[in-house]
Short mmCIF file of C-alpha atoms and ligand atoms in Angstrom, two decimals:
data_model
loop_
_atom_site.label_atom_id
_atom_site.label_comp_id
_atom_site.label_asym_id
_atom_site.label_seq_id
_atom_site.Cartn_x
_atom_site.Cartn_y
_atom_site.Cartn_z
CA MET A 287 0.00 0.00 0.00
CA GLU A 288 1.34 3.42 -0.94
CA PRO A 289 1.16 6.03 1.84
CA THR A 290 -1.11 9.00 1.22
CA ILE A 291 0.62 12.27 0.42
CA GLY A 292 -1.61 15.10 1.61
CA LYS A 293 -0.39 17.91 -0.58
CA LEU A 294 2.62 18.02 -2.86
CA ALA A 295 5.39 20.36 -1.72
CA VAL A 296 5.37 21.96 -5.16
CA LEU A 297 1.74 22.87 -4.51
CA GLY A 298 2.48 24.30 -1.07
CA GLY A 299 2.52 21.13 1.10
CA LYS A 300 5.21 19.96 3.53
CA PRO A 301 8.08 18.01 1.90
CA ALA A 302 7.64 14.23 2.13
CA PHE A 303 11.21 13.89 3.50
CA SER A 304 12.80 16.13 6.10
CA GLU A 305 16.36 15.21 4.92
CA PRO A 306 17.58 15.01 1.31
CA LEU A 307 17.41 11.53 -0.18
CA HIS A 308 20.32 11.09 -2.61
CA VAL A 309 21.01 8.78 -5.51
CA GLY A 310 24.34 7.18 -4.63
CA ARG A 311 24.20 7.18 -0.83
CA PRO A 312 27.03 4.77 0.04
CA ASN A 313 26.53 1.21 1.26
CA ILE A 314 28.65 0.88 4.41
CA GLY A 315 28.88 -2.78 5.51
CA ASP A 316 30.20 -4.06 8.84
CA ARG A 317 31.66 -1.02 10.67
CA ALA A 318 33.34 -3.06 13.42
CA HIS A 319 35.22 -5.13 10.86
CA LEU A 320 36.28 -2.00 8.96
CA GLN A 321 37.50 -0.36 12.18
CA GLN A 322 39.45 -3.47 13.08
CA ARG A 323 41.13 -3.44 9.68
CA ILE A 324 42.02 0.23 10.10
CA GLU A 325 43.62 -0.60 13.46
CA ASP A 326 45.66 -3.31 11.72
CA ILE A 327 46.84 -0.82 9.10
CA LEU A 328 47.97 1.63 11.77
CA ASP A 329 49.69 -1.10 13.79
CA ARG A 330 51.50 -2.35 10.68
CA ARG A 331 52.45 1.17 9.59
CA TRP A 332 51.99 0.07 6.01
CA LEU A 333 49.61 2.61 4.48
CA THR A 334 49.90 2.23 0.72
CA ASN A 335 52.18 0.87 -2.10
CA ASN A 336 50.82 -2.61 -2.77
CA GLY A 337 50.13 -3.45 0.88
CA PRO A 338 48.58 -6.67 2.18
CA TYR A 339 44.96 -5.44 2.09
CA VAL A 340 45.35 -4.28 -1.51
CA ARG A 341 46.72 -7.69 -2.49
CA GLU A 342 43.90 -9.45 -0.64
CA PHE A 343 41.34 -7.19 -2.32
CA GLU A 344 42.81 -7.99 -5.76
CA GLN A 345 42.75 -11.70 -4.99
CA LYS A 346 39.09 -11.59 -3.90
CA ILE A 347 38.07 -9.66 -7.02
CA CYS A 348 39.82 -12.26 -9.22
CA GLU A 349 37.95 -15.07 -7.44
CA LEU A 350 34.57 -13.36 -7.60
CA ILE A 351 34.83 -12.49 -11.28
CA GLY A 352 36.81 -15.51 -12.41
CA VAL A 353 39.71 -13.61 -14.02
CA ASN A 354 43.44 -14.15 -13.69
CA HIS A 355 44.53 -10.60 -12.89
CA CYS A 356 43.18 -7.61 -10.99
CA VAL A 357 45.23 -4.43 -10.77
CA ALA A 358 43.67 -2.20 -8.10
CA MET A 359 43.81 1.56 -8.69
CA CYS A 360 43.01 4.78 -6.83
CA ASN A 361 39.78 5.27 -8.84
CA GLY A 362 37.91 4.13 -11.93
CA THR A 363 39.02 7.08 -14.06
CA VAL A 364 42.73 6.38 -13.54
CA ALA A 365 41.97 2.70 -14.20
CA LEU A 366 40.55 3.74 -17.61
CA GLU A 367 43.57 5.95 -18.34
CA ILE A 368 46.08 3.26 -17.45
CA MET A 369 44.18 0.48 -19.24
CA THR A 370 43.94 2.43 -22.51
CA ARG A 371 47.57 3.54 -22.30
CA ALA A 372 48.80 0.01 -21.59
CA VAL A 373 46.71 -1.45 -24.44
CA GLY A 374 48.30 1.22 -26.66
CA VAL A 375 45.31 2.78 -28.40
CA THR A 376 45.90 6.08 -30.23
CA GLY A 377 44.03 8.45 -32.57
CA GLN A 378 40.34 7.74 -32.03
CA VAL A 379 38.54 5.30 -29.78
CA VAL A 380 34.82 4.57 -30.05
CA VAL A 381 32.80 5.17 -26.87
CA PRO A 382 29.14 5.74 -26.12
CA SER A 383 28.16 9.32 -25.35
CA PHE A 384 25.44 8.05 -23.01
CA THR A 385 27.84 7.39 -20.12
CA PHE A 386 29.50 9.24 -17.25
CA VAL A 387 31.90 11.77 -18.78
CA ALA A 388 34.94 9.97 -17.26
CA THR A 389 34.82 7.35 -20.05
CA ALA A 390 35.52 10.07 -22.63
CA HIS A 391 37.81 12.16 -20.41
CA ALA A 392 40.19 9.22 -19.81
CA LEU A 393 40.89 9.23 -23.55
CA GLN A 394 40.94 12.98 -24.13
CA TRP A 395 43.39 13.32 -21.22
CA GLN A 396 45.85 11.39 -23.40
CA GLU A 397 44.94 13.36 -26.54
CA ILE A 398 42.97 10.44 -27.95
CA SER A 399 39.65 11.55 -29.46
CA PRO A 400 36.53 9.84 -28.20
CA LEU A 401 34.44 8.88 -31.24
CA PHE A 402 30.89 9.05 -29.92
CA CYS A 403 28.62 6.21 -30.94
CA ASP A 404 24.87 5.93 -30.46
CA VAL A 405 23.27 3.42 -28.12
CA GLY A 406 20.17 1.26 -28.47
CA ARG A 407 16.98 2.91 -27.20
CA ASP A 408 16.13 -0.12 -25.10
CA SER A 409 19.59 -1.47 -24.31
CA HIS A 410 21.17 1.93 -23.46
CA ASN A 411 24.42 0.28 -24.66
CA LEU A 412 26.57 0.63 -27.81
CA ASP A 413 24.69 -0.15 -31.02
CA PRO A 414 26.98 -2.36 -33.18
CA ASN A 415 25.35 -1.20 -36.43
CA ALA A 416 25.88 2.46 -35.63
CA LEU A 417 29.44 1.67 -34.54
CA GLU A 418 30.40 0.06 -37.82
CA GLN A 419 29.50 3.27 -39.72
CA LEU A 420 31.76 5.43 -37.54
CA ILE A 421 35.09 3.65 -37.89
CA THR A 422 37.78 5.65 -39.73
CA PRO A 423 41.42 4.83 -40.57
CA LYS A 424 42.39 6.63 -37.32
CA THR A 425 40.21 4.42 -35.11
CA THR A 426 42.20 1.98 -32.97
CA GLY A 427 39.82 0.78 -30.29
CA ILE A 428 36.38 0.48 -28.74
CA ILE A 429 35.37 0.97 -25.11
CA GLY A 430 31.93 -0.50 -24.43
CA VAL A 431 30.21 0.62 -21.22
CA HIS A 432 27.99 -1.96 -19.50
CA LEU A 433 25.59 0.78 -18.48
CA TRP A 434 23.54 0.26 -15.31
CA GLY A 435 25.22 -3.17 -15.00
CA ARG A 436 23.52 -4.53 -18.14
CA ALA A 437 26.02 -6.10 -20.53
CA CYS A 438 26.98 -4.68 -23.90
CA PRO A 439 26.44 -6.87 -26.99
CA VAL A 440 29.83 -8.44 -26.32
CA GLU A 441 29.99 -10.94 -29.23
CA ALA A 442 28.90 -8.39 -31.86
CA LEU A 443 31.49 -5.89 -30.60
CA GLN A 444 34.21 -8.53 -30.51
CA GLU A 445 33.36 -9.58 -34.07
CA ILE A 446 33.69 -5.98 -35.32
CA ALA A 447 36.90 -5.46 -33.33
CA ASP A 448 38.48 -8.63 -34.79
CA ARG A 449 37.39 -7.89 -38.35
CA ARG A 450 38.47 -4.22 -38.26
CA GLY A 451 41.67 -4.75 -36.24
CA LEU A 452 40.52 -2.76 -33.18
CA GLN A 453 41.26 -3.26 -29.49
CA LEU A 454 38.11 -4.01 -27.49
CA MET A 455 37.91 -2.92 -23.85
CA PHE A 456 35.05 -2.32 -21.44
CA ASP A 457 34.17 0.20 -18.79
CA ALA A 458 32.43 -2.04 -16.25
CA SER A 459 32.16 0.67 -13.57
CA HIS A 460 28.46 -0.14 -13.05
CA ALA A 461 28.76 -3.87 -13.56
CA PHE A 462 30.59 -5.34 -10.61
CA HIS A 463 28.68 -8.47 -9.54
CA CYS A 464 26.78 -8.68 -12.86
CA SER A 465 26.95 -11.46 -15.44
CA TYR A 466 26.52 -11.88 -19.17
CA ARG A 467 25.34 -15.27 -20.43
CA GLY A 468 26.28 -16.73 -17.06
CA ARG A 469 29.86 -15.38 -17.10
CA MET A 470 30.74 -12.61 -14.70
CA ILE A 471 31.44 -9.26 -16.35
CA GLY A 472 35.13 -8.43 -16.06
CA GLY A 473 36.60 -11.14 -18.27
CA PHE A 474 35.55 -9.79 -21.69
CA GLY A 475 37.68 -8.01 -24.32
CA ARG A 476 41.35 -7.22 -23.65
CA ALA A 477 40.51 -5.79 -20.23
CA GLU A 478 37.69 -4.18 -18.24
CA THR A 479 37.71 -1.40 -15.66
CA LEU A 480 35.77 -1.31 -12.39
CA SER A 481 34.91 1.60 -10.11
CA PHE A 482 34.65 1.31 -6.35
CA HIS A 483 33.65 4.94 -5.82
CA ALA A 484 31.50 5.70 -2.76
CA THR A 485 28.37 5.73 -4.92
CA LYS A 486 28.91 2.27 -6.41
CA PHE A 487 27.39 -1.11 -5.41
CA CYS A 488 30.60 -2.04 -3.55
CA ASN A 489 32.85 0.83 -2.57
CA SER A 490 36.36 1.42 -1.28
CA PHE A 491 35.69 5.14 -0.49
CA GLU A 492 37.51 5.95 -3.76
CA GLY A 493 38.88 3.11 -5.87
CA GLY A 494 38.96 1.24 -9.12
CA ALA A 495 40.64 -1.66 -10.87
CA VAL A 496 41.49 -3.16 -14.21
CA VAL A 497 40.69 -6.85 -14.59
CA THR A 498 42.06 -8.99 -17.40
CA ASN A 499 43.21 -12.47 -18.35
CA ASP A 500 46.23 -11.03 -20.18
CA GLY A 501 49.28 -11.49 -17.91
CA ASP A 502 51.63 -9.24 -19.91
CA LEU A 503 49.09 -6.43 -19.94
CA ALA A 504 48.53 -6.79 -16.17
CA GLU A 505 52.28 -6.61 -15.59
CA LYS A 506 52.56 -3.44 -17.67
CA MET A 507 49.68 -1.83 -15.77
CA ARG A 508 51.29 -2.71 -12.42
CA LEU A 509 54.39 -0.79 -13.53
CA MET A 510 52.33 2.12 -14.86
CA ARG A 511 50.33 2.56 -11.65
CA ASN A 512 53.59 2.89 -9.67
CA PHE A 513 55.63 5.45 -11.68
CA GLY A 514 57.02 2.61 -13.84
CA PHE A 515 59.13 1.21 -10.98
CA ALA A 516 60.25 -2.37 -11.68
CA GLY A 517 62.55 -2.52 -8.64
CA LYS A 518 64.55 -0.26 -6.38
CA ASP A 519 65.89 2.71 -8.39
CA ARG A 520 64.83 0.99 -11.60
CA VAL A 521 62.13 2.52 -13.81
CA ASP A 522 61.18 0.54 -16.92
CA HIS A 523 58.21 2.51 -18.14
CA VAL A 524 56.54 5.90 -18.11
CA GLY A 525 54.11 5.77 -15.23
CA SER A 526 51.64 7.57 -13.06
CA ASN A 527 50.52 7.21 -9.48
CA GLY A 528 47.42 5.05 -9.66
CA LYS A 529 47.89 3.08 -6.43
CA MET A 530 45.06 2.12 -4.12
CA SER A 531 45.77 2.87 -0.45
CA GLU A 532 45.40 0.32 2.36
CA VAL A 533 42.50 2.15 3.99
CA CYS A 534 40.61 2.07 0.68
CA ALA A 535 41.32 -1.65 0.28
CA ALA A 536 40.09 -2.19 3.88
CA MET A 537 36.79 -0.53 2.98
CA GLY A 538 36.70 -2.49 -0.30
CA LEU A 539 37.14 -5.82 1.50
CA THR A 540 34.47 -4.87 4.05
CA SER A 541 32.13 -3.90 1.24
CA LEU A 542 32.72 -7.18 -0.62
CA GLU A 543 31.85 -9.17 2.51
CA SER A 544 28.49 -7.40 2.75
CA ARG A 545 27.60 -7.61 -0.93
CA GLU A 546 24.81 -10.18 -0.45
CA SER A 547 22.97 -7.91 1.98
CA PHE A 548 23.46 -4.91 -0.35
CA LEU A 549 22.06 -7.03 -3.14
CA THR A 550 19.00 -8.11 -1.14
CA THR A 551 18.14 -4.48 -0.34
CA ASN A 552 18.72 -3.33 -3.92
CA ARG A 553 16.60 -6.13 -5.37
CA GLU A 554 13.72 -5.49 -2.95
CA ASN A 555 13.77 -1.74 -3.60
CA TYR A 556 13.93 -2.28 -7.35
CA GLN A 557 10.98 -4.69 -7.31
CA ARG A 558 8.94 -2.34 -5.14
CA TYR A 559 9.62 0.58 -7.51
CA ARG A 560 8.56 -1.57 -10.48
CA GLN A 561 5.41 -2.67 -8.73
CA HIS A 562 4.32 0.92 -8.03
CA LEU A 563 5.60 2.72 -11.11
CA SER A 564 4.45 0.23 -13.73
CA ALA A 565 0.89 1.34 -12.93
CA ILE A 566 1.65 5.00 -13.78
CA PRO A 567 1.09 5.95 -17.43
CA GLY A 568 4.17 7.06 -19.32
CA LEU A 569 6.71 5.63 -16.86
CA THR A 570 8.86 2.59 -17.75
CA VAL A 571 11.24 1.13 -15.20
CA MET A 572 14.23 -0.32 -17.05
CA SER A 573 14.33 -4.09 -16.60
CA TYR A 574 17.15 -6.49 -15.74
CA ASP A 575 17.49 -9.95 -17.27
CA GLU A 576 16.49 -12.18 -14.36
CA ALA A 577 18.46 -15.09 -15.87
CA GLU A 578 21.67 -13.15 -15.14
CA THR A 579 23.37 -12.08 -11.92
CA ASN A 580 22.55 -8.39 -11.40
CA ASN A 581 23.45 -5.88 -8.71
CA TYR A 582 20.17 -3.93 -9.17
CA HIS A 583 22.11 -0.82 -8.21
CA TYR A 584 20.33 1.57 -10.57
CA VAL A 585 16.60 2.23 -10.67
CA VAL A 586 16.32 3.78 -14.11
CA VAL A 587 13.02 5.23 -15.28
CA VAL A 588 12.21 6.40 -18.81
CA VAL A 589 9.52 9.09 -18.87
CA ASP A 590 7.21 9.59 -21.83
CA ALA A 591 5.96 13.14 -21.24
CA GLU A 592 2.95 12.80 -23.51
CA SER A 593 1.44 9.84 -21.62
CA ALA A 594 2.58 10.95 -18.15
CA GLY A 595 1.42 14.54 -18.54
CA LEU A 596 4.75 15.66 -17.02
CA SER A 597 8.19 15.61 -18.59
CA ARG A 598 11.18 13.91 -16.94
CA ASP A 599 12.49 17.33 -15.88
CA GLN A 600 9.15 18.30 -14.33
CA ILE A 601 9.00 15.03 -12.35
CA VAL A 602 12.58 15.63 -11.15
CA GLN A 603 11.53 19.11 -9.99
CA VAL A 604 8.47 17.75 -8.16
CA LEU A 605 10.72 15.22 -6.40
CA GLU A 606 13.33 17.85 -5.52
CA ARG A 607 10.70 19.90 -3.69
CA GLU A 608 10.00 16.77 -1.62
CA ASN A 609 13.74 16.41 -0.85
CA VAL A 610 14.16 13.46 -3.23
CA LEU A 611 17.20 14.24 -5.38
CA ALA A 612 16.60 12.07 -8.44
CA ARG A 613 19.40 12.32 -11.03
CA ARG A 614 19.23 13.00 -14.77
CA TYR A 615 22.05 10.56 -15.60
CA PHE A 616 23.56 10.98 -18.21
CA THR A 617 22.23 14.31 -19.48
CA PRO A 618 23.20 15.88 -21.86
CA GLY A 619 25.49 12.98 -22.85
CA ALA A 620 29.26 13.40 -22.96
CA HIS A 621 29.04 14.94 -26.46
CA GLY A 622 27.08 17.84 -24.96
CA MET A 623 29.85 18.63 -22.45
CA GLU A 624 33.13 20.46 -22.94
CA PRO A 625 35.52 20.07 -24.63
CA TYR A 626 33.53 17.66 -26.82
CA ARG A 627 30.68 20.07 -27.53
CA SER A 628 33.18 22.52 -29.09
CA HIS A 629 35.49 19.92 -30.65
CA GLN A 630 32.75 17.84 -32.23
CA PRO A 631 29.68 20.04 -32.82
CA GLN A 632 28.36 17.59 -35.45
CA ALA A 633 28.42 14.57 -33.09
CA ARG A 634 24.78 14.97 -32.08
CA LEU A 635 23.65 14.28 -35.64
CA VAL A 636 24.63 10.62 -35.28
CA LEU A 637 23.32 10.26 -31.72
CA PRO A 638 19.50 10.31 -32.01
CA ASN A 639 18.89 7.63 -29.35
CA THR A 640 21.38 9.23 -26.97
CA GLU A 641 19.58 12.56 -27.26
CA TRP A 642 16.21 10.81 -26.88
CA LEU A 643 17.34 9.07 -23.69
CA ALA A 644 19.12 12.14 -22.30
CA GLU A 645 15.73 13.92 -22.30
CA ARG A 646 13.79 11.09 -20.72
CA VAL A 647 15.88 9.11 -18.22
CA MET A 648 15.92 9.66 -14.48
CA VAL A 649 17.58 7.56 -11.79
CA LEU A 650 15.87 7.16 -8.41
CA PRO A 651 17.46 6.65 -4.96
CA THR A 652 18.17 3.11 -3.77
CA GLY A 653 20.78 1.21 -1.74
CA THR A 654 20.96 0.46 1.96
CA GLY A 655 20.23 4.10 2.86
CA VAL A 656 16.75 3.79 1.32
CA SER A 657 13.96 1.75 2.96
CA LEU A 658 10.91 0.16 1.34
CA GLU A 659 8.79 2.79 3.11
CA ASP A 660 10.93 5.48 1.44
CA VAL A 661 10.29 3.83 -1.93
CA ASP A 662 6.54 3.75 -1.22
CA ARG A 663 6.60 7.43 -0.39
CA ILE A 664 8.66 8.40 -3.45
CA CYS A 665 6.26 6.49 -5.71
CA ALA A 666 3.25 8.09 -4.02
CA VAL A 667 4.73 11.52 -4.78
CA ILE A 668 5.25 10.61 -8.44
CA ARG A 669 1.73 9.17 -8.71
CA LEU A 670 0.19 12.32 -7.21
CA GLY A 671 2.38 14.58 -9.35
CA VAL A 672 1.22 12.85 -12.51
CA ALA A 673 -2.42 12.91 -11.33
CA ARG A 674 -2.15 16.67 -10.65
CA SER A 675 -0.03 17.42 -13.73
CA THR A 676 -2.01 20.48 -14.80
CA ASP A 677 -1.62 22.18 -11.40
CA VAL A 678 2.02 21.12 -11.17
CA ILE A 679 2.86 22.58 -14.58
CA ALA A 680 1.05 25.83 -13.73
CA ARG A 681 3.00 26.12 -10.46
CA LEU A 682 6.36 25.22 -12.00
CA SER A 683 5.87 27.78 -14.72
CA GLY A 684 5.34 30.48 -12.12
CA GLY A 685 1.55 30.48 -11.68
CA ASP A 686 -0.22 30.58 -8.29
N1 LIG B 706 32.75 5.18 -15.90
C1 LIG B 706 31.45 5.20 -15.52
C2 LIG B 706 30.43 4.59 -16.41
C3 LIG B 706 31.09 5.77 -14.28
O1 LIG B 706 29.80 5.81 -13.91
C4 LIG B 706 32.10 6.33 -13.48
C5 LIG B 706 31.75 6.99 -12.22
C6 LIG B 706 33.44 6.26 -13.92
C7 LIG B 706 33.72 5.68 -15.14
C8 LIG B 706 34.58 6.81 -13.12
O2 LIG B 706 34.79 6.10 -11.92
P1 LIG B 706 35.43 6.88 -10.63
O3 LIG B 706 36.67 7.62 -11.12
O4 LIG B 706 34.39 7.81 -10.08
O5 LIG B 706 35.78 5.73 -9.70
C9 LIG B 706 29.02 10.19 -9.42
C10 LIG B 706 30.32 9.54 -8.98
O6 LIG B 706 31.22 10.53 -8.47
C11 LIG B 706 30.98 8.76 -10.05
O7 LIG B 706 31.88 7.87 -9.42
C12 LIG B 706 29.97 7.93 -10.83
N2 LIG B 706 30.55 7.27 -11.95
C13 LIG B 706 28.85 8.79 -11.32
C14 LIG B 706 27.79 7.99 -12.02
O8 LIG B 706 28.22 9.41 -10.22
P2 LIG B 706 28.26 12.72 -9.64
O9 LIG B 706 29.11 13.92 -9.87
O10 LIG B 706 27.05 12.56 -10.43
O11 LIG B 706 27.77 12.58 -8.17
P3 LIG B 706 28.43 12.78 -6.76
O12 LIG B 706 29.82 12.27 -6.69
O13 LIG B 706 28.14 14.15 -6.39
O14 LIG B 706 27.55 11.74 -5.89
C15 LIG B 706 26.18 11.44 -6.19
C16 LIG B 706 25.31 11.59 -4.97
O15 LIG B 706 25.68 10.64 -3.99
C17 LIG B 706 25.41 12.94 -4.34
O16 LIG B 706 24.30 13.69 -4.72
C18 LIG B 706 25.41 12.68 -2.86
C19 LIG B 706 25.61 11.19 -2.69
N3 LIG B 706 26.84 10.90 -1.96
C20 LIG B 706 28.03 10.99 -2.62
C21 LIG B 706 29.20 10.72 -1.97
C22 LIG B 706 30.51 10.83 -2.68
C23 LIG B 706 26.76 10.55 -0.65
O17 LIG B 706 25.67 10.50 -0.06
N4 LIG B 706 27.92 10.25 0.01
C24 LIG B 706 29.14 10.31 -0.58
O18 LIG B 706 30.16 10.00 0.05
O19 LIG B 706 29.25 11.46 -9.91
#
C-alpha cells in the first residue's frame, strides 16, 4: 500500500522527506570489521604501495569475477587511463556518449579523441550497427560501457573489433557483480575497468581496478600505476601514481563481505519501484534480465511526457521539492559537455537515441540508505504529481 501524500510540496505542502534523499548514498557494511582493519593498518604502519589489504582485495576480485589478474587503482578514471595507455590505443577510440563523462575524459586526457557512438533505445548500450559506420582509418579501439550493469552486446562488438583490427575494452564501472550469459562481467575483451567509488554497489571510499586475463598487460599496468618502478631505483616505463591505499582496500574488502545484503536491499527496492511505477502511465522502469546475476544498483526510469502529462524534468523538480534528489544521468550525454561540444559540434547528428534518452531518463534513490517505506513514499509523490499534472505545470511555470 502506498502512503497517502496530503499535498505536494510543489503545490504548497510539507516536503515528504525532512532530509535530502540522494542517488548514490554509500553502502557501508560491517563497521566493526572495517575499524578493526584500520587498526591493523595503523599497527602495521603500512599505508599504501601494494600493501597486504590491496593484495587481498585484488585476490578476492579475481575469485569473484573468475579472471586471472586484478590491478587495483586509486579510482575508476585512472583505471581507464592506465588500461587504454597500456593497451596502446591512439588516434580515435569509439565510446558511447550516453555514459559518465569519465569514459571520454580518460581518452581525451591522453589526446585520444573519443568517437561518440549511439546506443540502443532499449539497451542503453553501444549499437553495433551504428558503430560500424563510424570507424575511420584513425580508429584503434572500442570501449563499451555496461551501463547500469547490463552487458553490452559483447559478441557483436568482438566480431567488429576482430574484423576491423581494433582493441576491445570495457568500462564495467556499473557492472561489478553482474553477469553476461552466465559469465561474470570483467573477463571480456582485452581488459575491463571497475569503479569502487563511494556511490557504487561495492565501494572502497575511492577506488577502481582493471581486470584482465592477459598477464603481460597486467604486468605493464602494475608498472604504470607505480611510476614505472620495476625494482629499487629501476624505472622501466613511463608511469603515473594510480595506487590504491590500504585504507581504501580495507573498505573495499568490508564492502565485498556485505555484498549479499546490499544485493538483497537493492533487489527489494527495485521490485517495489517496479510494482508501483508500472501502474503510472508514461513511466517505464528499465528491466534487468532475471536469468543473469545483477546488482540492481540503478533504478532507471524512462519518462514519456505525452502519456505521463509531465516531462522527466518536471518530475525531477516535483521530487526535488520533496527532498528526493533524483538524477538525470547521463544528461546531456558526454558529447554535450566540454571540450567535446566545441570539438565535435556535429556529433549529435549521429546520436539520435542518446539525445532521446538524455531527455527522458531519471535515476531514483536506492541502496541500503533507502527503505521500502521510502520507496513507497517516493512512488506516491510521483503518482500524485502525474495525477495533478495540470496544477504542477502551472505552479512550475510560475503560476499561483
Ligand atoms: N565510468 C562510468 C560509467 C562511471 O559511472 C564512473 C563513475 C566512472 C567511469 C569513473 O569512476 P570513478 O573515477 O568515479 O571511480 C558520481 C560519482 O562521483 C561517479 O563515481 C559515478 N561514476 C557517477 C555515475 O556518479 P556525480 O558527480 O554525479 O555525483 P556525486 O559524486 O556528487 O555523488 C552522487 C550523490 O551521492 C550525491 O548527490 C550525494 C551522494 N553521496 C556521494 C558521496 C561521494 C553521498 O551520499 N555520500 C558520498 O560519500 O558522480
